[in-house]
């Protein structure tokens, strides 16, 4: 007799002056997720990073003034956008176990701080 085993993905966000929602997210494989980030007031540039357990942050996407400026070496399951009020969304389709991670959002006034490490 076969057993049914559900695998859960744990997604966490941290507070760094930006507002990220939801703070925590638990999803099953094959589901999709949407994360939202509101930048610090006056900041036009938004950065998304993924940090797997025991590893450093990996750059995913950068948006500036509603345009995608840079994209890391990421799966086409990732997508995102930035809206007129400068908030950004990160979407990930067909979740896999390896997607369990801390997802980080950072913002800056412009793009000068970006060197594929989170702005301070």
PDB file of C-alpha atoms in Angstrom:
ATOM      1  CA  UNK A   1       0.000   0.000   0.000  1.00  0.00           C
ATOM      2  CA  UNK A   2       1.397   3.427  -0.923  1.00  0.00           C
ATOM      3  CA  UNK A   3       1.599   6.297   1.507  1.00  0.00           C
ATOM      4  CA  UNK A   4       0.694   9.857   0.668  1.00  0.00           C
ATOM      5  CA  UNK A   5       3.309  12.320   1.839  1.00  0.00           C
ATOM      6  CA  UNK A   6       2.950  16.053   1.418  1.00  0.00           C
ATOM      7  CA  UNK A   7       6.075  18.173   1.115  1.00  0.00           C
ATOM      8  CA  UNK A   8       5.794  21.730   2.376  1.00  0.00           C
ATOM      9  CA  UNK A   9       7.828  24.719   1.279  1.00  0.00           C
ATOM     10  CA  UNK A  10       8.643  27.354   3.883  1.00  0.00           C
ATOM     11  CA  UNK A  11       9.084  30.903   2.644  1.00  0.00           C
ATOM     12  CA  UNK A  12      10.270  33.660   5.007  1.00  0.00           C
ATOM     13  CA  UNK A  13      10.744  37.394   4.584  1.00  0.00           C
ATOM     14  CA  UNK A  14      12.737  39.796   6.764  1.00  0.00           C
ATOM     15  CA  UNK A  15      12.209  43.431   7.715  1.00  0.00           C
ATOM     16  CA  UNK A  16      14.855  45.865   6.404  1.00  0.00           C
ATOM     17  CA  UNK A  17      12.962  49.158   6.164  1.00  0.00           C
ATOM     18  CA  UNK A  18      10.974  47.932   3.198  1.00  0.00           C
ATOM     19  CA  UNK A  19       7.548  46.390   3.815  1.00  0.00           C
ATOM     20  CA  UNK A  20       7.307  42.791   2.645  1.00  0.00           C
ATOM     21  CA  UNK A  21       4.146  40.695   2.607  1.00  0.00           C
ATOM     22  CA  UNK A  22       3.369  38.072   3.536  1.00  0.00           C
ATOM     23  CA  UNK A  23       5.939  37.691   6.315  1.00  0.00           C
ATOM     24  CA  UNK A  24       5.696  33.895   6.205  1.00  0.00           C
ATOM     25  CA  UNK A  25       4.306  31.551   3.597  1.00  0.00           C
ATOM     26  CA  UNK A  26       3.875  27.787   3.557  1.00  0.00           C
ATOM     27  CA  UNK A  27       3.059  26.197   0.219  1.00  0.00           C
ATOM     28  CA  UNK A  28       2.927  22.744  -1.313  1.00  0.00           C
ATOM     29  CA  UNK A  29       4.946  21.693  -4.310  1.00  0.00           C
ATOM     30  CA  UNK A  30       3.457  22.664  -7.690  1.00  0.00           C
ATOM     31  CA  UNK A  31       1.643  25.663  -6.178  1.00  0.00           C
ATOM     32  CA  UNK A  32       2.613  29.241  -6.993  1.00  0.00           C
ATOM     33  CA  UNK A  33       3.548  32.141  -4.735  1.00  0.00           C
ATOM     34  CA  UNK A  34       3.432  35.906  -4.947  1.00  0.00           C
ATOM     35  CA  UNK A  35       5.545  38.069  -2.647  1.00  0.00           C
ATOM     36  CA  UNK A  36       5.104  41.834  -2.364  1.00  0.00           C
ATOM     37  CA  UNK A  37       7.591  44.538  -1.443  1.00  0.00           C
ATOM     38  CA  UNK A  38       6.969  48.232  -0.780  1.00  0.00           C
ATOM     39  CA  UNK A  39      10.257  50.161  -0.923  1.00  0.00           C
ATOM     40  CA  UNK A  40      11.398  52.886   1.426  1.00  0.00           C
ATOM     41  CA  UNK A  41       9.625  56.152   0.536  1.00  0.00           C
ATOM     42  CA  UNK A  42      11.427  57.926  -2.304  1.00  0.00           C
ATOM     43  CA  UNK A  43      13.302  54.824  -3.442  1.00  0.00           C
ATOM     44  CA  UNK A  44      12.789  53.948  -7.109  1.00  0.00           C
ATOM     45  CA  UNK A  45      14.931  50.831  -7.274  1.00  0.00           C
ATOM     46  CA  UNK A  46      13.816  47.453  -5.876  1.00  0.00           C
ATOM     47  CA  UNK A  47      15.991  44.331  -5.607  1.00  0.00           C
ATOM     48  CA  UNK A  48      14.939  40.732  -4.953  1.00  0.00           C
ATOM     49  CA  UNK A  49      17.238  38.061  -3.506  1.00  0.00           C
ATOM     50  CA  UNK A  50      16.826  34.440  -2.485  1.00  0.00           C
ATOM     51  CA  UNK A  51      18.801  33.031   0.447  1.00  0.00           C
ATOM     52  CA  UNK A  52      18.759  29.258   0.889  1.00  0.00           C
ATOM     53  CA  UNK A  53      19.611  27.770   4.278  1.00  0.00           C
ATOM     54  CA  UNK A  54      23.350  27.980   4.940  1.00  0.00           C
ATOM     55  CA  UNK A  55      24.086  30.056   1.826  1.00  0.00           C
ATOM     56  CA  UNK A  56      24.529  33.714   0.988  1.00  0.00           C
ATOM     57  CA  UNK A  57      21.891  35.808  -0.813  1.00  0.00           C
ATOM     58  CA  UNK A  58      21.562  35.157  -4.545  1.00  0.00           C
ATOM     59  CA  UNK A  59      20.454  38.037  -6.753  1.00  0.00           C
ATOM     60  CA  UNK A  60      17.157  37.432  -8.583  1.00  0.00           C
ATOM     61  CA  UNK A  61      15.781  40.648 -10.095  1.00  0.00           C
ATOM     62  CA  UNK A  62      16.135  44.414 -10.052  1.00  0.00           C
ATOM     63  CA  UNK A  63      13.490  46.938 -11.035  1.00  0.00           C
ATOM     64  CA  UNK A  64      13.889  50.656 -11.498  1.00  0.00           C
ATOM     65  CA  UNK A  65      11.039  53.045 -12.253  1.00  0.00           C
ATOM     66  CA  UNK A  66       8.697  50.199 -13.381  1.00  0.00           C
ATOM     67  CA  UNK A  67      11.288  48.573 -15.669  1.00  0.00           C
ATOM     68  CA  UNK A  68      13.273  45.383 -15.187  1.00  0.00           C
ATOM     69  CA  UNK A  69      16.903  46.522 -15.104  1.00  0.00           C
ATOM     70  CA  UNK A  70      18.749  43.318 -14.322  1.00  0.00           C
ATOM     71  CA  UNK A  71      17.980  39.624 -13.985  1.00  0.00           C
ATOM     72  CA  UNK A  72      20.100  37.015 -12.245  1.00  0.00           C
ATOM     73  CA  UNK A  73      20.732  33.509 -13.504  1.00  0.00           C
ATOM     74  CA  UNK A  74      17.262  32.307 -12.513  1.00  0.00           C
ATOM     75  CA  UNK A  75      14.643  29.852 -13.679  1.00  0.00           C
ATOM     76  CA  UNK A  76      11.912  31.069 -16.002  1.00  0.00           C
ATOM     77  CA  UNK A  77       9.505  30.057 -13.228  1.00  0.00           C
ATOM     78  CA  UNK A  78      10.441  33.400 -11.601  1.00  0.00           C
ATOM     79  CA  UNK A  79       8.816  36.602 -12.770  1.00  0.00           C
ATOM     80  CA  UNK A  80       8.189  40.000 -11.291  1.00  0.00           C
ATOM     81  CA  UNK A  81       7.119  43.534 -11.892  1.00  0.00           C
ATOM     82  CA  UNK A  82       7.189  46.997 -10.384  1.00  0.00           C
ATOM     83  CA  UNK A  83       4.124  49.218 -10.245  1.00  0.00           C
ATOM     84  CA  UNK A  84       3.537  52.955 -10.549  1.00  0.00           C
ATOM     85  CA  UNK A  85       3.722  53.423  -6.758  1.00  0.00           C
ATOM     86  CA  UNK A  86       7.121  51.607  -6.894  1.00  0.00           C
ATOM     87  CA  UNK A  87       5.993  48.512  -4.984  1.00  0.00           C
ATOM     88  CA  UNK A  88       7.113  45.258  -6.557  1.00  0.00           C
ATOM     89  CA  UNK A  89       5.868  41.687  -6.795  1.00  0.00           C
ATOM     90  CA  UNK A  90       7.907  38.523  -7.166  1.00  0.00           C
ATOM     91  CA  UNK A  91       6.095  35.471  -8.520  1.00  0.00           C
ATOM     92  CA  UNK A  92       7.272  31.895  -8.638  1.00  0.00           C
ATOM     93  CA  UNK A  93       5.333  29.209 -10.487  1.00  0.00           C
ATOM     94  CA  UNK A  94       5.231  25.462  -9.903  1.00  0.00           C
ATOM     95  CA  UNK A  95       7.097  25.510  -6.590  1.00  0.00           C
ATOM     96  CA  UNK A  96       9.810  22.937  -5.958  1.00  0.00           C
ATOM     97  CA  UNK A  97      11.411  21.859  -2.698  1.00  0.00           C
ATOM     98  CA  UNK A  98      14.599  23.760  -3.598  1.00  0.00           C
ATOM     99  CA  UNK A  99      12.565  27.005  -3.553  1.00  0.00           C
ATOM    100  CA  UNK A 100      12.323  26.836   0.269  1.00  0.00           C
ATOM    101  CA  UNK A 101      14.312  29.915   1.254  1.00  0.00           C
ATOM    102  CA  UNK A 102      14.423  33.358   2.751  1.00  0.00           C
ATOM    103  CA  UNK A 103      13.349  35.905   0.125  1.00  0.00           C
ATOM    104  CA  UNK A 104      14.834  39.346   0.595  1.00  0.00           C
ATOM    105  CA  UNK A 105      13.711  42.656  -0.825  1.00  0.00           C
ATOM    106  CA  UNK A 106      15.834  45.797  -0.688  1.00  0.00           C
ATOM    107  CA  UNK A 107      15.434  49.265  -2.141  1.00  0.00           C
ATOM    108  CA  UNK A 108      17.615  52.235  -3.025  1.00  0.00           C
ATOM    109  CA  UNK A 109      17.125  55.704  -4.448  1.00  0.00           C
ATOM    110  CA  UNK A 110      18.856  54.727  -7.676  1.00  0.00           C
ATOM    111  CA  UNK A 111      20.896  51.877  -9.138  1.00  0.00           C
ATOM    112  CA  UNK A 112      24.368  53.059  -8.085  1.00  0.00           C
ATOM    113  CA  UNK A 113      24.521  50.773  -5.048  1.00  0.00           C
ATOM    114  CA  UNK A 114      23.872  47.566  -6.959  1.00  0.00           C
ATOM    115  CA  UNK A 115      26.715  45.132  -7.399  1.00  0.00           C
ATOM    116  CA  UNK A 116      24.698  41.931  -6.918  1.00  0.00           C
ATOM    117  CA  UNK A 117      24.908  42.261  -3.130  1.00  0.00           C
ATOM    118  CA  UNK A 118      22.027  43.668  -1.063  1.00  0.00           C
ATOM    119  CA  UNK A 119      22.272  47.459  -0.569  1.00  0.00           C
ATOM    120  CA  UNK A 120      23.097  48.547   2.986  1.00  0.00           C
TER     121      UNK A 120
END
